[in-house]
Coordinates of N, CA and C in Angstrom, one line a residue:
M68 N 0.9 -1.2 0.0 CA 0.0 0.0 0.0 C 0.9 1.2 0.0
S69 N 0.6 2.2 -0.9 CA 1.4 3.4 -1.0 C 1.2 4.3 0.2
A70 N 2.2 5.1 0.5 CA 2.1 6.0 1.7 C 1.2 7.2 1.3
P71 N 0.5 7.8 2.3 CA -0.3 8.9 2.1 C 0.4 10.0 1.4
T72 N -0.2 10.8 0.6 CA 0.5 11.9 -0.1 C 1.0 13.0 0.8
N73 N 0.4 13.1 2.0 CA 0.8 14.2 2.9 C 1.9 13.7 3.8
L74 N 2.4 12.5 3.6 CA 3.6 11.9 4.3 C 4.8 12.0 3.5
V75 N 5.8 12.8 3.9 CA 7.0 13.0 3.1 C 8.2 12.7 3.8
D76 N 9.2 12.0 3.2 CA 10.5 11.8 3.8 C 11.4 12.9 3.4
V77 N 11.9 13.6 4.3 CA 12.8 14.8 4.1 C 14.1 14.3 3.5
T78 N 14.6 15.0 2.5 CA 15.8 14.6 1.9 C 17.0 15.5 2.1
S79 N 16.7 16.8 2.5 CA 17.7 17.8 2.7 C 17.1 18.9 3.6
T80 N 18.0 19.7 4.1 CA 17.5 20.9 4.9 C 16.7 21.8 4.0
E81 N 17.1 22.0 2.7 CA 16.4 22.9 1.8 C 15.0 22.3 1.5
H82 N 15.0 21.0 1.3 CA 13.7 20.3 1.1 C 12.7 20.5 2.2
F83 N 13.3 20.4 3.4 CA 12.5 20.6 4.7 C 11.9 22.0 4.7
Q84 N 12.8 23.0 4.5 CA 12.4 24.4 4.6 C 11.3 24.7 3.6
G85 N 11.5 24.2 2.4 CA 10.5 24.5 1.3 C 9.2 23.9 1.6
L86 N 9.1 22.7 2.2 CA 7.9 22.1 2.5 C 7.2 22.8 3.6
L87 N 8.0 23.2 4.6 CA 7.4 23.9 5.8 C 6.9 25.3 5.5
S88 N 7.5 25.9 4.6 CA 7.1 27.3 4.2 C 6.0 27.4 3.2
A89 N 5.7 26.3 2.6 CA 4.7 26.4 1.4 C 3.3 26.9 1.9
E90 N 2.9 26.4 3.1 CA 1.6 26.8 3.6 C 1.7 27.1 5.0
L91 N 1.8 28.4 5.4 CA 2.1 28.8 6.7 C 0.9 28.6 7.7
E92 N -0.3 28.3 7.2 CA -1.4 28.1 8.1 C -1.6 26.6 8.3
R93 N -0.8 25.8 7.7 CA -1.0 24.3 7.8 C -0.3 23.7 9.0
V94 N -0.9 22.8 9.6 CA -0.3 22.1 10.8 C 0.6 21.1 10.2
S95 N 1.8 21.0 10.8 CA 2.9 20.0 10.4 C 3.3 19.2 11.6
L96 N 3.4 17.9 11.3 CA 4.0 17.0 12.3 C 5.3 16.5 11.8
I97 N 6.4 16.8 12.6 CA 7.7 16.4 12.2 C 8.1 15.2 13.0
S98 N 8.5 14.1 12.4 CA 8.8 12.9 13.1 C 10.3 12.7 12.9
F99 N 11.0 12.7 14.0 CA 12.5 12.4 14.0 C 12.7 10.9 14.4
W100 N 13.4 10.2 13.6 CA 13.5 8.7 13.8 C 14.8 8.2 13.3
A101 N 15.2 7.0 13.7 CA 16.4 6.4 13.2 C 16.1 4.9 12.9
P102 N 16.6 4.3 11.9 CA 16.3 2.9 11.5 C 16.8 1.9 12.5
W103 N 17.9 2.3 13.3 CA 18.4 1.4 14.3 C 17.7 1.4 15.6
A104 N 16.8 2.3 15.8 CA 16.1 2.4 17.1 C 14.8 1.7 17.0
E105 N 14.7 0.6 17.8 CA 13.5 -0.3 17.8 C 12.2 0.5 18.0
P106 N 12.1 1.4 19.0 CA 10.9 2.1 19.3 C 10.4 2.9 18.1
C107 N 11.3 3.3 17.2 CA 10.9 4.0 16.0 C 10.0 3.2 15.0
K108 N 10.3 1.9 15.0 CA 9.5 1.1 14.1 C 8.0 1.1 14.4
Q109 N 7.7 1.0 15.7 CA 6.3 1.1 16.1 C 5.7 2.4 15.8
M110 N 6.5 3.5 16.1 CA 6.0 4.8 16.0 C 5.9 5.2 14.5
N111 N 6.7 4.7 13.6 CA 6.5 4.9 12.2 C 5.2 4.5 11.7
E112 N 4.7 3.3 12.3 CA 3.4 2.8 11.9 C 2.3 3.8 12.4
V113 N 2.5 4.3 13.6 CA 1.6 5.2 14.2 C 1.5 6.5 13.4
V114 N 2.7 7.0 13.0 CA 2.8 8.2 12.2 C 2.1 8.0 10.8
Q115 N 2.3 6.9 10.2 CA 1.6 6.6 8.9 C 0.1 6.6 9.1
E116 N -0.4 6.0 10.2 CA -1.8 6.0 10.4 C -2.4 7.4 10.7
L117 N -1.6 8.2 11.4 CA -2.0 9.6 11.6 C -2.1 10.4 10.3
A118 N -1.1 10.1 9.5 CA -1.1 10.8 8.2 C -2.4 10.5 7.4
K119 N -2.8 9.2 7.4 CA -4.0 8.8 6.7 C -5.2 9.4 7.3
K120 N -5.3 9.5 8.6 CA -6.4 10.0 9.3 C -6.6 11.5 9.2
Y121 N -5.5 12.2 9.2 CA -5.5 13.7 9.2 C -4.8 14.1 7.9
S122 N -5.6 14.1 6.8 CA -5.0 14.4 5.5 C -4.6 15.8 5.3
A123 N -5.1 16.7 6.1 CA -4.8 18.1 6.1 C -3.5 18.4 6.8
V124 N -3.0 17.5 7.6 CA -1.7 17.7 8.3 C -0.5 17.2 7.4
L125 N 0.5 18.1 7.3 CA 1.7 17.7 6.6 C 2.6 16.9 7.6
V126 N 2.9 15.7 7.2 CA 3.8 14.9 8.1 C 5.1 14.7 7.4
L127 N 6.1 15.2 8.1 CA 7.5 15.2 7.6 C 8.3 14.2 8.4
R128 N 9.0 13.2 7.8 CA 9.8 12.3 8.5 C 11.3 12.7 8.3
V129 N 12.0 12.9 9.4 CA 13.4 13.2 9.3 C 14.2 12.1 10.0
T130 N 15.0 11.4 9.2 CA 15.8 10.3 9.7 C 17.1 10.8 10.2
E131 N 17.7 10.0 11.1 CA 19.0 10.4 11.7 C 20.1 10.2 10.6
A132 N 20.6 11.3 10.1 CA 21.6 11.3 9.0 C 22.4 12.6 9.1
E133 N 23.6 12.5 8.7 CA 24.5 13.6 8.8 C 24.0 14.8 8.0
S134 N 23.4 14.5 6.8 CA 22.9 15.5 6.0 C 21.7 16.3 6.5
L135 N 21.1 15.7 7.5 CA 19.9 16.3 8.1 C 20.1 16.7 9.6
S136 N 21.3 16.6 10.0 CA 21.6 16.9 11.4 C 21.3 18.3 11.9
D137 N 21.4 19.3 10.9 CA 21.0 20.6 11.3 C 19.6 20.8 11.7
I138 N 18.7 20.0 11.1 CA 17.3 20.1 11.4 C 17.1 19.6 12.8
S139 N 17.7 18.4 13.1 CA 17.5 17.9 14.5 C 18.1 18.8 15.5
E140 N 19.2 19.4 15.2 CA 19.9 20.3 16.1 C 19.1 21.6 16.3
T141 N 18.4 22.1 15.3 CA 17.6 23.3 15.4 C 16.4 23.0 16.4
F142 N 15.8 21.8 16.3 CA 14.7 21.5 17.1 C 15.1 20.8 18.4
E143 N 16.4 20.8 18.7 CA 17.0 20.3 20.0 C 16.5 18.9 20.2
I144 N 16.7 18.0 19.2 CA 16.3 16.6 19.3 C 17.5 15.9 19.9
N145 N 17.3 15.3 21.1 CA 18.3 14.6 21.8 C 18.2 13.1 21.7
S146 N 17.0 12.6 21.3 CA 16.7 11.2 21.3 C 15.6 10.9 20.3
V147 N 15.6 9.7 19.8 CA 14.5 9.3 18.9 C 13.8 8.1 19.5
P148 N 12.5 8.0 19.2 CA 11.7 8.9 18.4 C 11.3 10.2 19.1
S149 N 11.2 11.3 18.4 CA 10.8 12.6 18.9 C 9.9 13.2 17.9
F150 N 8.9 14.0 18.4 CA 7.9 14.6 17.4 C 7.7 16.1 17.8
V151 N 7.6 16.9 16.7 CA 7.4 18.3 16.9 C 6.2 18.7 16.1
L152 N 5.3 19.5 16.7 CA 4.1 20.0 15.9 C 4.2 21.5 15.7
L153 N 4.0 21.9 14.5 CA 4.0 23.3 14.1 C 2.8 23.7 13.4
R154 N 2.5 25.0 13.4 CA 1.6 25.6 12.5 C 2.4 26.7 11.8
G155 N 2.7 26.5 10.5 CA 3.7 27.4 9.9 C 5.0 27.4 10.6
H156 N 5.4 28.5 11.2 CA 6.7 28.5 12.0 C 6.4 28.6 13.5
T157 N 5.1 28.4 13.9 CA 4.7 28.5 15.3 C 4.7 27.2 15.9
L158 N 5.5 27.1 17.0 CA 5.6 25.8 17.8 C 4.3 25.5 18.5
L159 N 3.7 24.4 18.3 CA 2.5 23.9 18.9 C 2.7 23.0 20.1
G160 N 3.6 22.1 19.9 CA 3.9 21.1 21.0 C 5.0 20.1 20.6
R161 N 5.4 19.3 21.6 CA 6.4 18.3 21.4 C 6.0 17.0 22.1
V162 N 6.3 15.9 21.6 CA 6.2 14.6 22.2 C 7.5 13.9 22.1
E163 N 8.0 13.4 23.2 CA 9.3 12.7 23.1 C 9.1 11.2 23.6
G164 N 9.7 10.3 22.8 CA 9.6 8.9 23.2 C 8.5 8.2 22.4
A165 N 8.4 6.9 22.6 CA 7.4 6.1 21.9 C 6.1 6.1 22.6
D166 N 5.5 7.3 22.7 CA 4.2 7.4 23.4 C 3.1 7.7 22.3
A167 N 2.5 6.6 21.8 CA 1.6 6.7 20.7 C 0.3 7.4 21.1
K168 N -0.1 7.2 22.4 CA -1.3 7.9 22.8 C -1.1 9.4 22.9
A169 N 0.0 9.8 23.5 CA 0.3 11.3 23.6 C 0.4 11.9 22.2
L170 N 1.0 11.2 21.3 CA 1.2 11.8 19.9 C -0.2 11.9 19.3
S171 N -1.0 10.8 19.4 CA -2.3 10.9 18.7 C -3.1 12.0 19.3
N172 N -3.1 12.1 20.6 CA -3.9 13.2 21.3 C -3.4 14.6 20.8
A173 N -2.1 14.8 20.7 CA -1.6 16.1 20.3 C -2.0 16.4 18.9
V174 N -1.8 15.4 18.0 CA -2.2 15.7 16.6 C -3.7 16.0 16.5
A175 N -4.5 15.2 17.2 CA -6.0 15.4 17.2 C -6.3 16.8 17.7
M176 N -5.7 17.2 18.7 CA -6.0 18.6 19.3 C -5.7 19.7 18.3
H177 N -4.5 19.6 17.6 CA -4.1 20.7 16.8 C -4.6 20.6 15.3
A178 N -5.0 19.4 14.9 CA -5.5 19.2 13.6 C -6.9 19.9 13.4
S179 N -7.6 20.0 14.6 CA -8.9 20.6 14.5 C -9.0 21.9 15.2
S180 N -7.8 22.4 15.7 CA -7.8 23.7 16.4 C -7.5 24.8 15.4
P181 N -8.3 25.9 15.4 CA -8.2 27.0 14.5 C -7.0 27.9 14.9
T182 N -6.6 27.9 16.1 CA -5.5 28.8 16.5 C -4.4 28.0 17.2
P183 N -3.1 28.4 17.0 CA -2.0 27.7 17.6 C -1.8 28.0 19.1
Q184 N -1.3 27.1 19.9 CA -0.8 27.4 21.2 C 0.6 28.1 21.0
S185 N 0.9 29.0 21.9 CA 2.1 29.8 21.6 C 3.3 29.3 22.3
T186 N 3.1 28.5 23.4 CA 4.3 28.0 24.2 C 4.1 26.6 24.5
V187 N 5.2 25.9 24.9 CA 5.1 24.5 25.1 C 6.3 24.1 26.0
T188 N 6.0 23.2 26.9 CA 7.1 22.6 27.7 C 7.5 21.3 27.0
S189 N 8.6 20.7 27.4 CA 9.1 19.5 26.7 C 9.3 18.4 27.7
P190 N 8.2 17.7 28.1 CA 8.3 16.6 29.1 C 8.9 15.4 28.4
P191 N 9.3 14.4 29.2 CA 10.0 13.3 28.7 C 9.2 12.3 27.9
S192 N 7.9 12.1 28.2 CA 7.2 11.1 27.5 C 5.7 11.4 27.3
E193 N 5.3 12.6 27.6 CA 3.9 12.9 27.3 C 3.8 14.3 26.9
S194 N 2.7 14.6 26.2 CA 2.5 15.9 25.5 C 1.8 16.8 26.5
T195 N 2.5 17.9 26.9 CA 2.0 18.9 27.8 C 2.1 20.2 27.0
L196 N 1.0 20.7 26.6 CA 1.0 21.7 25.5 C 0.9 23.2 26.0
T197 N 1.0 23.4 27.2 CA 1.0 24.8 27.7 C 2.1 24.9 28.8
S198 N 2.7 26.1 28.8 CA 3.7 26.3 29.9 C 3.0 27.0 31.0
P199 N 3.4 26.7 32.3 CA 2.8 27.4 33.4 C 3.3 28.8 33.4
P200 N 2.5 29.7 33.9 CA 2.9 31.1 33.9 C 4.0 31.3 34.9
S201 N 4.9 32.2 34.6 CA 6.0 32.5 35.6 C 5.5 33.3 36.8
T202 N 5.9 32.9 37.9 CA 5.4 33.6 39.1 C 6.3 34.8 39.4
A203 N 7.5 34.9 38.8 CA 8.4 36.0 39.0 C 8.2 37.1 38.1
E204 N 7.6 36.9 36.9 CA 7.5 37.9 35.9 C 6.3 37.7 35.1
T205 N 5.5 38.8 35.0 CA 4.3 38.8 34.2 C 4.6 38.7 32.7
K206 N 3.6 38.4 31.9 CA 3.8 38.3 30.5 C 4.2 39.7 29.9
E207 N 3.6 40.7 30.5 CA 3.9 42.1 30.0 C 5.3 42.5 30.4
E208 N 5.7 42.1 31.6 CA 7.1 42.4 32.0 C 8.1 41.6 31.1
L209 N 7.8 40.4 30.8 CA 8.7 39.6 30.0 C 8.8 40.2 28.6
N210 N 7.6 40.6 28.0 CA 7.6 41.1 26.7 C 8.4 42.4 26.6
A211 N 8.3 43.2 27.7 CA 9.0 44.5 27.8 C 10.5 44.2 27.8
R212 N 10.9 43.2 28.6 CA 12.3 42.9 28.7 C 12.9 42.3 27.4
I213 N 12.1 41.6 26.7 CA 12.5 41.1 25.4 C 12.6 42.2 24.4
R214 N 11.7 43.2 24.4 CA 11.8 44.3 23.5 C 13.1 45.1 23.8
E215 N 13.5 45.2 25.1 CA 14.8 45.9 25.4 C 16.0 45.1 24.8
L216 N 15.9 43.8 24.9 CA 17.0 42.9 24.3 C 17.0 43.1 22.8
L217 N 15.9 43.1 22.2 CA 15.8 43.3 20.7 C 16.4 44.6 20.2
N218 N 16.4 45.6 21.1 CA 16.9 46.9 20.7 C 18.1 47.3 21.4
Q219 N 18.9 46.3 22.0 CA 20.1 46.7 22.7 C 21.2 47.2 21.8
S220 N 21.1 46.9 20.5 CA 22.1 47.4 19.5 C 21.5 47.3 18.2
K221 N 22.1 47.9 17.2 CA 21.6 47.8 15.8 C 21.4 46.4 15.3
V222 N 22.4 45.5 15.6 CA 22.4 44.1 15.2 C 22.5 43.3 16.4
V223 N 21.5 42.4 16.7 CA 21.5 41.5 17.8 C 21.3 40.1 17.3
L224 N 22.1 39.2 17.8 CA 22.0 37.8 17.5 C 21.5 37.0 18.7
F225 N 20.4 36.4 18.6 CA 19.9 35.5 19.7 C 20.3 34.1 19.3
M226 N 21.2 33.5 20.0 CA 21.9 32.3 19.6 C 22.0 31.3 20.8
K227 N 22.5 30.2 20.5 CA 22.9 29.2 21.6 C 24.3 29.3 21.9
G228 N 24.7 29.7 23.1 CA 26.1 29.9 23.4 C 26.5 31.4 23.1
S229 N 27.8 31.5 22.9 CA 28.3 32.9 22.6 C 29.1 32.8 21.3
P230 N 29.4 34.0 20.7 CA 30.1 34.0 19.5 C 31.4 33.2 19.5
D231 N 32.1 33.2 20.6 CA 33.4 32.5 20.8 C 33.2 31.0 21.2
A232 N 32.0 30.7 21.7 CA 31.7 29.3 22.1 C 30.3 29.0 21.7
P233 N 30.0 28.9 20.4 CA 28.6 28.6 20.0 C 28.3 27.1 20.4
R234 N 27.0 26.9 20.7 CA 26.6 25.6 21.2 C 25.6 24.9 20.2
C235 N 25.6 25.3 19.0 CA 24.9 24.6 18.0 C 25.5 24.9 16.6
G236 N 25.3 24.1 15.6 CA 25.9 24.3 14.3 C 25.4 25.5 13.6
F237 N 24.1 25.8 13.7 CA 23.5 27.0 13.1 C 24.1 28.2 13.7
S238 N 24.2 28.3 15.0 CA 24.8 29.4 15.7 C 26.2 29.7 15.3
R239 N 27.0 28.6 15.2 CA 28.4 28.7 14.8 C 28.5 29.3 13.3
K240 N 27.6 28.8 12.5 CA 27.7 29.2 11.1 C 27.3 30.7 10.9
I241 N 26.3 31.1 11.6 CA 25.8 32.5 11.4 C 26.8 33.5 12.0
V242 N 27.5 33.1 13.1 CA 28.6 33.9 13.7 C 29.7 34.1 12.6
A243 N 30.1 33.0 12.0 CA 31.1 33.0 11.0 C 30.7 33.9 9.9
L244 N 29.4 33.8 9.5 CA 28.9 34.7 8.4 C 29.0 36.1 8.7
L245 N 28.5 36.5 9.9 CA 28.5 37.9 10.4 C 30.0 38.4 10.4
R246 N 30.9 37.6 10.9 CA 32.3 38.0 11.0 C 32.9 38.2 9.6
D247 N 32.5 37.3 8.7 CA 33.0 37.4 7.3 C 32.5 38.7 6.7
E248 N 31.3 39.1 7.0 CA 30.7 40.3 6.5 C 31.1 41.6 7.3
K249 N 32.0 41.4 8.3 CA 32.5 42.5 9.1 C 31.3 43.2 9.8
V250 N 30.4 42.5 10.3 CA 29.2 43.1 11.0 C 29.5 43.1 12.5
E251 N 29.3 44.3 13.1 CA 29.4 44.4 14.5 C 28.0 44.0 15.1
F252 N 28.0 43.2 16.1 CA 26.8 42.8 16.7 C 26.9 42.4 18.1
T253 N 25.9 42.5 18.9 CA 25.8 42.0 20.2 C 25.0 40.7 20.2
H254 N 25.1 39.9 21.3 CA 24.4 38.6 21.3 C 23.7 38.4 22.6
F255 N 22.7 37.5 22.5 CA 22.1 37.0 23.8 C 22.0 35.5 23.7
D256 N 22.5 34.8 24.7 CA 22.5 33.3 24.8 C 21.2 32.9 25.3
I257 N 20.3 32.3 24.4 CA 19.0 31.9 24.8 C 19.0 30.7 25.7
L258 N 20.1 30.0 25.8 CA 20.2 28.9 26.8 C 20.2 29.3 28.2
T259 N 20.5 30.6 28.5 CA 20.6 31.1 29.8 C 19.3 31.6 30.4
D260 N 18.2 31.7 29.5 CA 17.0 32.3 30.0 C 15.8 31.6 29.2
E261 N 15.2 30.6 29.8 CA 14.1 29.9 29.2 C 12.9 30.8 28.9
D262 N 12.6 31.7 29.7 CA 11.5 32.6 29.5 C 11.7 33.4 28.2
V263 N 12.9 34.0 28.1 CA 13.2 34.8 26.9 C 13.2 33.8 25.6
R264 N 13.7 32.7 25.8 CA 13.8 31.7 24.7 C 12.5 31.4 24.1
Q265 N 11.5 31.1 25.0 CA 10.1 30.8 24.6 C 9.4 32.0 24.1
G266 N 9.6 33.1 24.9 CA 8.8 34.4 24.6 C 9.2 35.0 23.2
L267 N 10.5 34.9 22.9 CA 10.9 35.5 21.6 C 10.4 34.7 20.4
K268 N 10.2 33.4 20.6 CA 9.6 32.6 19.6 C 8.2 33.1 19.2
V269 N 7.4 33.5 20.3 CA 6.1 33.9 20.1 C 6.1 35.3 19.5
I270 N 6.9 36.2 20.0 CA 6.9 37.6 19.5 C 7.3 37.7 18.0
N271 N 8.3 36.9 17.7 CA 8.8 36.9 16.3 C 8.1 35.9 15.4
D272 N 7.2 35.0 16.0 CA 6.5 33.9 15.2 C 7.6 33.1 14.5
W273 N 8.6 32.7 15.2 CA 9.7 31.9 14.6 C 10.2 30.9 15.6
P274 N 10.1 29.6 15.3 CA 10.3 28.6 16.3 C 11.7 28.2 16.6
T275 N 12.7 28.6 15.8 CA 14.0 28.1 15.9 C 15.1 29.2 16.2
Y276 N 16.2 28.8 16.5 CA 17.4 29.7 16.7 C 18.6 29.2 15.9
P277 N 19.4 30.1 15.5 CA 19.5 31.5 15.9 C 18.5 32.4 15.2
Q278 N 18.3 33.6 15.8 CA 17.5 34.6 15.2 C 18.3 35.9 15.1
L279 N 18.4 36.5 13.9 CA 19.1 37.7 13.8 C 18.2 38.9 13.7
I280 N 18.5 39.9 14.5 CA 17.6 41.1 14.6 C 18.4 42.3 14.1
V281 N 17.8 43.1 13.3 CA 18.4 44.4 12.8 C 17.4 45.5 13.1
N282 N 17.8 46.5 13.8 CA 16.9 47.6 14.1 C 15.6 47.2 14.8
G283 N 15.8 46.2 15.7 CA 14.6 45.7 16.5 C 13.7 44.8 15.8
E284 N 14.0 44.4 14.5 CA 13.1 43.6 13.8 C 13.8 42.3 13.3
L285 N 13.0 41.2 13.3 CA 13.6 39.9 12.9 C 13.9 39.9 11.4
V286 N 15.2 39.5 11.1 CA 15.6 39.3 9.7 C 15.3 37.8 9.4
G287 N 15.7 36.9 10.3 CA 15.5 35.5 10.0 C 16.6 34.7 10.6
G288 N 16.7 33.4 10.2 CA 17.7 32.5 10.7 C 18.8 32.4 9.7
L289 N 19.6 31.4 9.9 CA 20.9 31.3 9.1 C 20.6 31.3 7.6
D290 N 19.7 30.5 7.1 CA 19.5 30.4 5.7 C 19.0 31.7 5.0
I291 N 18.1 32.4 5.7 CA 17.7 33.7 5.2 C 18.8 34.7 5.1
V292 N 19.6 34.8 6.2 CA 20.7 35.7 6.3 C 21.8 35.3 5.2
K293 N 22.0 34.0 5.1 CA 23.0 33.6 4.1 C 22.6 34.0 2.7
E294 N 21.3 33.8 2.4 CA 20.8 34.2 1.0 C 20.9 35.7 0.8
M295 N 20.6 36.5 1.9 CA 20.7 37.9 1.7 C 22.1 38.4 1.6
A296 N 23.0 37.7 2.3 CA 24.4 38.0 2.1 C 25.0 37.7 0.7
E297 N 24.5 36.6 0.2 CA 25.0 36.2 -1.1 C 24.5 37.1 -2.2
S298 N 23.3 37.7 -2.0 CA 22.6 38.6 -3.0 C 23.1 40.0 -2.8
G299 N 23.7 40.3 -1.7 CA 24.1 41.7 -1.4 C 23.1 42.5 -0.7
E300 N 21.9 41.9 -0.5 CA 20.8 42.5 0.2 C 21.1 42.8 1.7
F301 N 21.9 41.9 2.3 CA 22.1 42.0 3.7 C 22.9 43.3 4.0
Q302 N 24.0 43.6 3.3 CA 24.7 44.8 3.5 C 23.9 46.0 3.3
G303 N 23.0 46.0 2.4 CA 22.0 47.1 2.2 C 21.1 47.3 3.3
L304 N 20.7 46.2 4.0 CA 19.9 46.3 5.2 C 20.6 47.0 6.3
L305 N 21.9 46.8 6.4 CA 22.7 47.4 7.5 C 23.1 48.8 7.3
A306 N 23.0 49.3 6.0 CA 23.4 50.7 5.7 C 22.6 51.7 6.4

């Protein structure tokens, strides 16, 4: 029996980005798996059944491979199977481990939900799709603090780690690009502040890091900045 047409095996980072960006209102389920991991075999069957049941959901399978490692790194995948739910670029939820019930419930919730959830915790084995409010800082206070960070300088890089000690491949590459372009920038390590890390995703409607900010506005991640640099548009933006 052939696979559902909405179930796609990702072949490259570019393939993944193109599929994800084609319809920004569409719910996507990203399945991270590896052929050597026994629990993935069962969950692959679950994923295929979910793709059949929810034909409006785009289901993307990302296997563990060096050519796709940047995708796993971007979504902070530390083990397989793991699952990420998005609407466009907005994070809806995560399920880690071979928890078929949690995955089915999460997909059912968002496949029929007209509006996305904005924040999500990452529990080990079940889907918990809202973050508890911070007792130390209100949402308004957090947003005001994020706005200050966005405007701390003309060019701000929200990254994992620091420019001299980046903690993910995308962050390392964008730092190298900015230095090649002779761009002066400040940075913020999102690994040091979970509230900022999640809040910025909501404000910018962008689920991954790094995020490059110019004049207080999101430019994009590594691929967008790289394309702009190659076309000459990036230096024009900084002028």
